[in-house]
């Protein structure tokens, strides 16, 4: 699976791509030239809505629609998502999540600990993720995006 770089205009798409397991960076206050430099260094595909920017780099994809759902559909059409990678990355920072025993969660998560023996953890964001109702809603949303 190739790696991706979102530009500033497609932040929401970037977050959803991470949820679906695509390695996708989001630029932190960088100029277009800095973004392209990183794409070349790390062999990343640039995702952009800016036609001029798109034309500056051969490995870029021009996203046709302003709607993030249609953008994801366009990308998934070229690079079909792998279901086993869903929820493997932190939506906030793109890092791979670690599976951990829920026993190590702080006391405020006691309800989660009772329901789930393992959860996923991002050590960079210090955030926990588990397969609760939110998770099912996201899965349904992904299905509707891919079929829609
Ligand atoms: Zn994170």
XYZ file of N, CA and C and ligand atoms in Angstrom:
445
model
N 0.849 -1.206 0.000
C 0.000 0.000 0.000
C 0.886 1.260 0.000
N 0.657 2.172 -0.943
C 1.471 3.397 -0.939
C 1.168 4.270 0.280
N 2.077 5.206 0.529
C 1.856 6.164 1.615
C 1.386 7.485 1.007
N 0.688 8.264 1.814
C 0.039 9.466 1.292
C 0.414 10.713 2.086
N 0.208 11.846 1.435
C 0.322 13.150 2.086
C -0.922 13.947 1.692
N -1.665 14.386 2.698
C -2.840 15.217 2.412
C -2.374 16.678 2.353
N -3.034 17.529 1.594
C -2.679 18.942 1.705
C -3.654 19.609 2.684
N -3.446 20.910 2.919
C -4.209 21.584 3.972
C -5.725 21.591 3.741
N -6.117 21.389 2.472
C -7.545 21.504 2.158
C -8.328 20.225 2.430
N -7.639 19.132 2.719
C -8.357 17.862 2.841
C -8.098 17.172 4.195
N -8.153 17.957 5.256
C -7.893 17.450 6.606
C -8.865 16.372 7.054
N -10.144 16.566 6.739
C -11.147 15.587 7.169
C -10.919 14.240 6.463
N -10.624 14.319 5.182
C -10.326 13.111 4.406
C -9.123 12.390 4.997
N -8.117 13.168 5.383
C -6.895 12.617 5.989
C -7.238 11.788 7.225
N -8.090 12.335 8.087
C -8.463 11.647 9.322
C -9.194 10.322 9.027
N -10.101 10.370 8.062
C -10.827 9.152 7.693
C -9.901 8.129 7.053
N -8.951 8.580 6.266
C -8.009 7.644 5.650
C -7.198 6.919 6.714
N -6.789 7.663 7.756
C -6.039 7.029 8.852
C -6.883 5.964 9.537
N -8.170 6.286 9.757
C -9.066 5.307 10.381
C -9.122 4.034 9.527
N -9.065 4.220 8.200
C -9.131 3.075 7.289
C -7.763 2.417 7.088
N -6.761 2.900 7.782
C -5.457 2.240 7.781
C -4.443 2.763 6.776
N -4.820 3.789 6.007
C -3.859 4.370 5.069
C -2.862 5.254 5.835
N -1.582 5.070 5.553
C -0.533 5.908 6.137
C -0.620 7.288 5.464
N -1.155 8.272 6.188
C -1.435 9.583 5.590
C -0.948 10.704 6.503
N -0.025 11.504 6.000
C 0.470 12.648 6.785
C -0.359 13.884 6.489
N -0.410 14.754 7.484
C -1.071 16.048 7.307
C -0.029 17.128 7.604
N 0.170 18.076 6.685
C 1.250 19.043 6.881
C 0.973 20.013 8.027
N 1.986 20.224 8.854
C 1.867 21.184 9.955
C 2.484 22.512 9.507
N 1.616 23.470 9.098
C 2.083 24.818 8.738
C 3.282 24.793 7.808
N 3.229 24.017 6.772
C 4.354 23.968 5.845
C 3.990 24.634 4.531
N 5.007 25.110 3.825
C 4.771 25.669 2.496
C 4.595 24.512 1.515
N 4.050 24.822 0.337
C 3.862 23.793 -0.686
C 5.185 23.113 -1.020
N 6.256 23.912 -1.098
C 7.567 23.353 -1.458
C 8.045 22.375 -0.390
N 7.831 22.727 0.869
C 8.219 21.818 1.963
C 7.396 20.526 1.916
N 6.110 20.663 1.602
C 5.245 19.478 1.498
C 5.757 18.565 0.388
N 6.088 19.151 -0.773
C 6.569 18.346 -1.900
C 7.899 17.669 -1.567
N 8.753 18.363 -0.842
C 10.055 17.806 -0.467
C 9.837 16.530 0.364
N 8.924 16.623 1.309
C 8.625 15.459 2.168
C 8.030 14.310 1.346
N 7.140 14.648 0.396
C 6.541 13.628 -0.479
C 7.632 12.879 -1.240
N 8.591 13.631 -1.791
C 9.653 13.014 -2.594
C 10.549 12.167 -1.692
N 10.933 12.719 -0.548
C 11.820 11.996 0.389
C 11.207 10.680 0.850
N 9.907 10.708 1.105
C 9.256 9.516 1.675
C 8.420 8.765 0.647
N 8.535 9.158 -0.626
C 7.794 8.524 -1.706
C 6.297 8.455 -1.382
N 5.725 9.605 -1.077
C 4.305 9.678 -0.735
C 3.492 10.245 -1.892
N 2.262 9.785 -2.003
C 1.329 10.303 -3.006
C 0.632 11.525 -2.411
N 0.683 12.629 -3.126
C 0.050 13.861 -2.651
C -1.431 13.865 -3.031
N -2.273 14.180 -2.063
C -3.717 14.310 -2.304
C -4.054 15.794 -2.198
N -4.590 16.357 -3.265
C -4.842 17.796 -3.232
C -6.069 18.197 -4.043
N -6.616 19.345 -3.663
C -7.716 19.958 -4.407
C -7.212 21.178 -5.185
N -5.903 21.419 -5.116
C -5.299 22.597 -5.745
C -4.651 22.151 -7.065
N -5.229 22.589 -8.178
C -4.788 22.073 -9.469
C -3.330 22.432 -9.774
N -2.932 23.652 -9.414
C -1.542 24.073 -9.649
C -0.571 23.204 -8.849
N -0.934 22.956 -7.610
C -0.119 22.106 -6.732
C -0.035 20.690 -7.312
N -1.165 20.185 -7.747
C -1.255 18.859 -8.374
C -0.287 18.742 -9.549
N -0.198 19.812 -10.341
C 0.638 19.773 -11.548
C 2.135 19.825 -11.239
N 2.486 20.212 -10.018
C 3.913 20.330 -9.673
C 4.560 18.997 -9.333
N 3.800 17.944 -9.153
C 4.362 16.666 -8.668
C 3.685 15.516 -9.387
N 4.495 14.650 -10.003
C 3.904 13.605 -10.850
C 3.116 12.573 -10.032
N 3.527 12.331 -8.776
C 2.808 11.327 -7.972
C 1.719 11.985 -7.135
N 0.899 12.787 -7.760
C -0.189 13.398 -6.998
C -1.536 13.015 -7.593
N -2.532 13.096 -6.748
C -3.900 12.793 -7.169
C -4.725 14.056 -6.961
N -5.372 14.488 -8.033
C -6.274 15.635 -7.923
C -7.642 15.113 -7.493
N -8.102 15.578 -6.344
C -9.394 15.126 -5.825
C -10.503 15.932 -6.489
N -11.379 15.222 -7.178
C -12.384 15.878 -8.014
C -13.439 16.630 -7.223
N -13.826 16.071 -6.076
C -14.972 16.634 -5.361
C -14.538 17.362 -4.098
N -15.275 18.418 -3.694
C -15.000 19.039 -2.392
C -15.559 18.203 -1.230
N -16.381 17.204 -1.521
C -17.024 16.376 -0.495
C -16.057 15.276 -0.030
N -15.764 15.241 1.259
C -14.757 14.272 1.737
C -15.164 12.831 1.445
N -16.463 12.542 1.443
C -16.911 11.170 1.179
C -16.566 10.748 -0.259
N -16.782 11.679 -1.186
C -16.455 11.365 -2.583
C -14.944 11.307 -2.789
N -14.219 12.096 -2.005
C -12.746 12.044 -2.086
C -12.241 10.674 -1.649
N -12.806 10.161 -0.539
C -12.393 8.849 -0.043
C -12.762 7.770 -1.062
N -13.938 7.922 -1.663
C -14.361 6.949 -2.665
C -13.400 6.934 -3.862
N -12.975 8.125 -4.262
C -12.034 8.240 -5.380
C -10.708 7.529 -5.048
N -10.193 7.783 -3.846
C -8.914 7.189 -3.434
C -9.067 5.664 -3.274
N -10.167 5.250 -2.634
C -10.400 3.819 -2.409
C -10.577 3.077 -3.734
N -11.080 3.764 -4.745
C -11.236 3.161 -6.068
C -9.885 2.833 -6.694
N -8.885 3.670 -6.399
C -7.541 3.431 -6.940
C -6.724 2.492 -6.054
N -6.911 2.649 -4.737
C -6.148 1.851 -3.767
C -7.137 1.236 -2.778
N -7.696 0.070 -3.138
C -8.763 -0.507 -2.301
C -8.292 -0.695 -0.853
N -9.127 -0.280 0.094
C -8.746 -0.391 1.503
C -8.700 -1.848 1.948
N -7.860 -2.114 2.945
C -7.768 -3.459 3.512
C -8.453 -3.438 4.880
N -9.487 -4.272 5.006
C -10.293 -4.236 6.236
C -9.490 -4.586 7.487
N -8.491 -5.431 7.320
C -7.695 -5.800 8.503
C -6.847 -4.630 9.013
N -6.751 -3.560 8.206
C -5.981 -2.391 8.648
C -6.869 -1.305 9.270
N -8.201 -1.498 9.188
C -9.095 -0.497 9.787
C -8.771 -0.374 11.281
N -8.777 0.838 11.773
C -8.515 1.139 13.194
C -7.115 0.710 13.652
N -6.171 0.687 12.719
C -4.805 0.330 13.106
C -3.950 1.578 13.352
N -4.451 2.756 12.902
C -3.678 3.999 13.052
C -4.414 5.018 13.908
N -3.646 5.861 14.563
C -4.235 6.944 15.337
C -4.773 8.002 14.372
N -6.085 8.335 14.459
C -6.634 9.353 13.550
C -6.034 10.740 13.787
N -5.481 10.974 14.981
C -4.926 12.279 15.307
C -3.509 12.480 14.739
N -2.677 11.432 14.818
C -1.255 11.629 14.471
C -0.696 10.643 13.454
N -1.493 9.672 13.002
C -1.080 8.707 11.967
C -0.200 7.560 12.485
N 0.185 7.572 13.771
C 1.030 6.490 14.288
C 0.252 5.181 14.341
N 0.975 4.072 14.250
C 0.336 2.773 14.418
C -0.044 2.609 15.887
N -1.267 2.140 16.132
C -1.729 1.935 17.510
C -1.178 0.619 18.044
N -1.005 0.558 19.359
C -0.564 -0.676 20.014
C -1.759 -1.325 20.693
N -1.856 -2.644 20.602
C -2.865 -3.358 21.379
C -2.344 -3.512 22.798
N -3.132 -3.102 23.779
C -2.675 -3.227 25.173
C -3.786 -3.843 26.026
N -3.391 -4.355 27.159
C -4.343 -4.893 28.117
C -5.050 -3.718 28.795
N -6.377 -3.772 28.877
C -7.111 -2.618 29.425
C -6.824 -2.388 30.915
N -6.243 -3.379 31.591
C -5.884 -3.218 33.015
C -4.995 -2.005 33.263
N -4.179 -1.645 32.279
C -3.216 -0.556 32.497
C -3.851 0.828 32.293
N -5.121 0.877 31.898
C -5.769 2.184 31.696
C -5.996 2.868 33.053
N -5.973 4.217 33.049
C -6.212 4.948 34.299
C -7.621 4.685 34.852
N -7.839 4.978 36.149
C -9.115 4.650 36.813
C -10.356 5.237 36.132
N -10.233 6.388 35.484
C -11.434 6.991 34.881
C -12.021 6.139 33.754
N -11.266 5.131 33.307
C -11.771 4.258 32.248
C -12.341 2.948 32.810
N -12.769 2.950 34.073
C -13.185 1.694 34.701
C -14.302 0.997 33.921
N -15.236 1.755 33.344
C -16.337 1.145 32.594
C -15.808 0.439 31.345
N -14.830 1.044 30.694
C -14.233 0.438 29.495
C -13.495 -0.842 29.880
N -12.760 -0.772 31.005
C -11.984 -1.936 31.457
C -12.882 -3.142 31.708
N -14.092 -2.877 32.240
C -15.019 -3.968 32.517
C -15.493 -4.625 31.223
N -15.692 -3.799 30.193
C -16.266 -4.328 28.949
C -15.227 -4.927 28.001
N -14.020 -4.375 28.019
C -13.011 -4.810 27.038
C -11.711 -5.207 27.726
N -11.202 -6.393 27.389
C -9.944 -6.820 28.020
C -8.738 -6.212 27.299
N -8.894 -5.924 25.999
C -7.805 -5.249 25.291
C -8.342 -3.981 24.621
N -7.506 -2.983 24.520
C -7.841 -1.731 23.827
C -6.636 -1.355 22.982
N -6.809 -0.315 22.159
C -5.677 0.172 21.380
C -5.224 1.504 21.958
N -3.937 1.756 21.845
C -3.349 2.913 22.527
C -2.373 3.633 21.611
N -2.446 4.981 21.596
C -1.444 5.798 20.909
C -0.551 6.418 21.968
N 0.717 6.014 21.980
C 1.638 6.518 23.006
C 2.029 7.973 22.740
N 1.890 8.438 21.501
C 2.250 9.829 21.180
C 1.162 10.795 21.635
N -0.100 10.406 21.460
C -1.221 11.262 21.854
C -1.739 10.898 23.249
N -1.246 9.796 23.814
C -1.763 9.268 25.071
C -3.286 9.095 25.005
N -3.722 8.475 23.912
C -5.168 8.264 23.729
C -5.469 6.774 23.583
N -6.627 6.392 24.124
C -7.073 4.996 24.055
C -8.227 4.878 23.062
N -8.285 3.761 22.372
C -9.381 3.492 21.441
C -9.905 2.086 21.710
N -11.210 1.948 21.691
C -11.787 0.615 21.899
C -12.997 0.460 20.998
N -13.440 -0.822 20.843
C -14.489 -1.140 19.875
C -15.894 -0.902 20.434
N -16.193 0.287 20.865
C -17.512 0.618 21.405
C -18.501 0.986 20.314
N -19.594 1.622 20.708
C -20.645 1.962 19.746
C -20.141 2.942 18.684
N -19.216 3.801 19.082
C -18.633 4.763 18.160
C -17.946 4.039 16.992
N -17.267 2.959 17.345
C -16.546 2.134 16.381
C -17.512 1.561 15.336
N -18.671 1.047 15.800
C -19.653 0.486 14.866
C -20.211 1.556 13.942
N -20.448 2.755 14.491
C -20.957 3.858 13.672
C -19.960 4.227 12.569
N -18.685 4.215 12.937
C -17.651 4.542 11.949
C -17.602 3.477 10.852
N -17.696 2.198 11.260
C -17.689 1.121 10.261
C -18.851 1.258 9.274
N -20.038 1.582 9.807
C -21.210 1.761 8.943
C -21.003 2.938 7.999
N -20.413 4.006 8.525
C -20.143 5.196 7.714
C -19.161 4.850 6.578
N -18.116 4.089 6.903
C -17.151 3.691 5.878
C -17.856 2.872 4.787
N -18.695 1.928 5.206
C -19.442 1.124 4.231
C -20.312 1.992 3.338
N -20.974 2.964 3.936
C -21.863 3.810 3.124
C -21.053 4.695 2.169
N -19.872 5.101 2.598
C -19.006 5.902 1.712
C -18.554 5.056 0.528
N -18.125 3.826 0.808
C -17.564 2.976 -0.264
C -18.650 2.512 -1.245
N -19.881 2.336 -0.735
C -20.961 1.881 -1.617
C -21.680 3.042 -2.283
N -21.725 4.173 -1.580
C -22.540 5.312 -1.992
C -22.221 5.892 -3.363
Zn -1.748 9.597 18.076
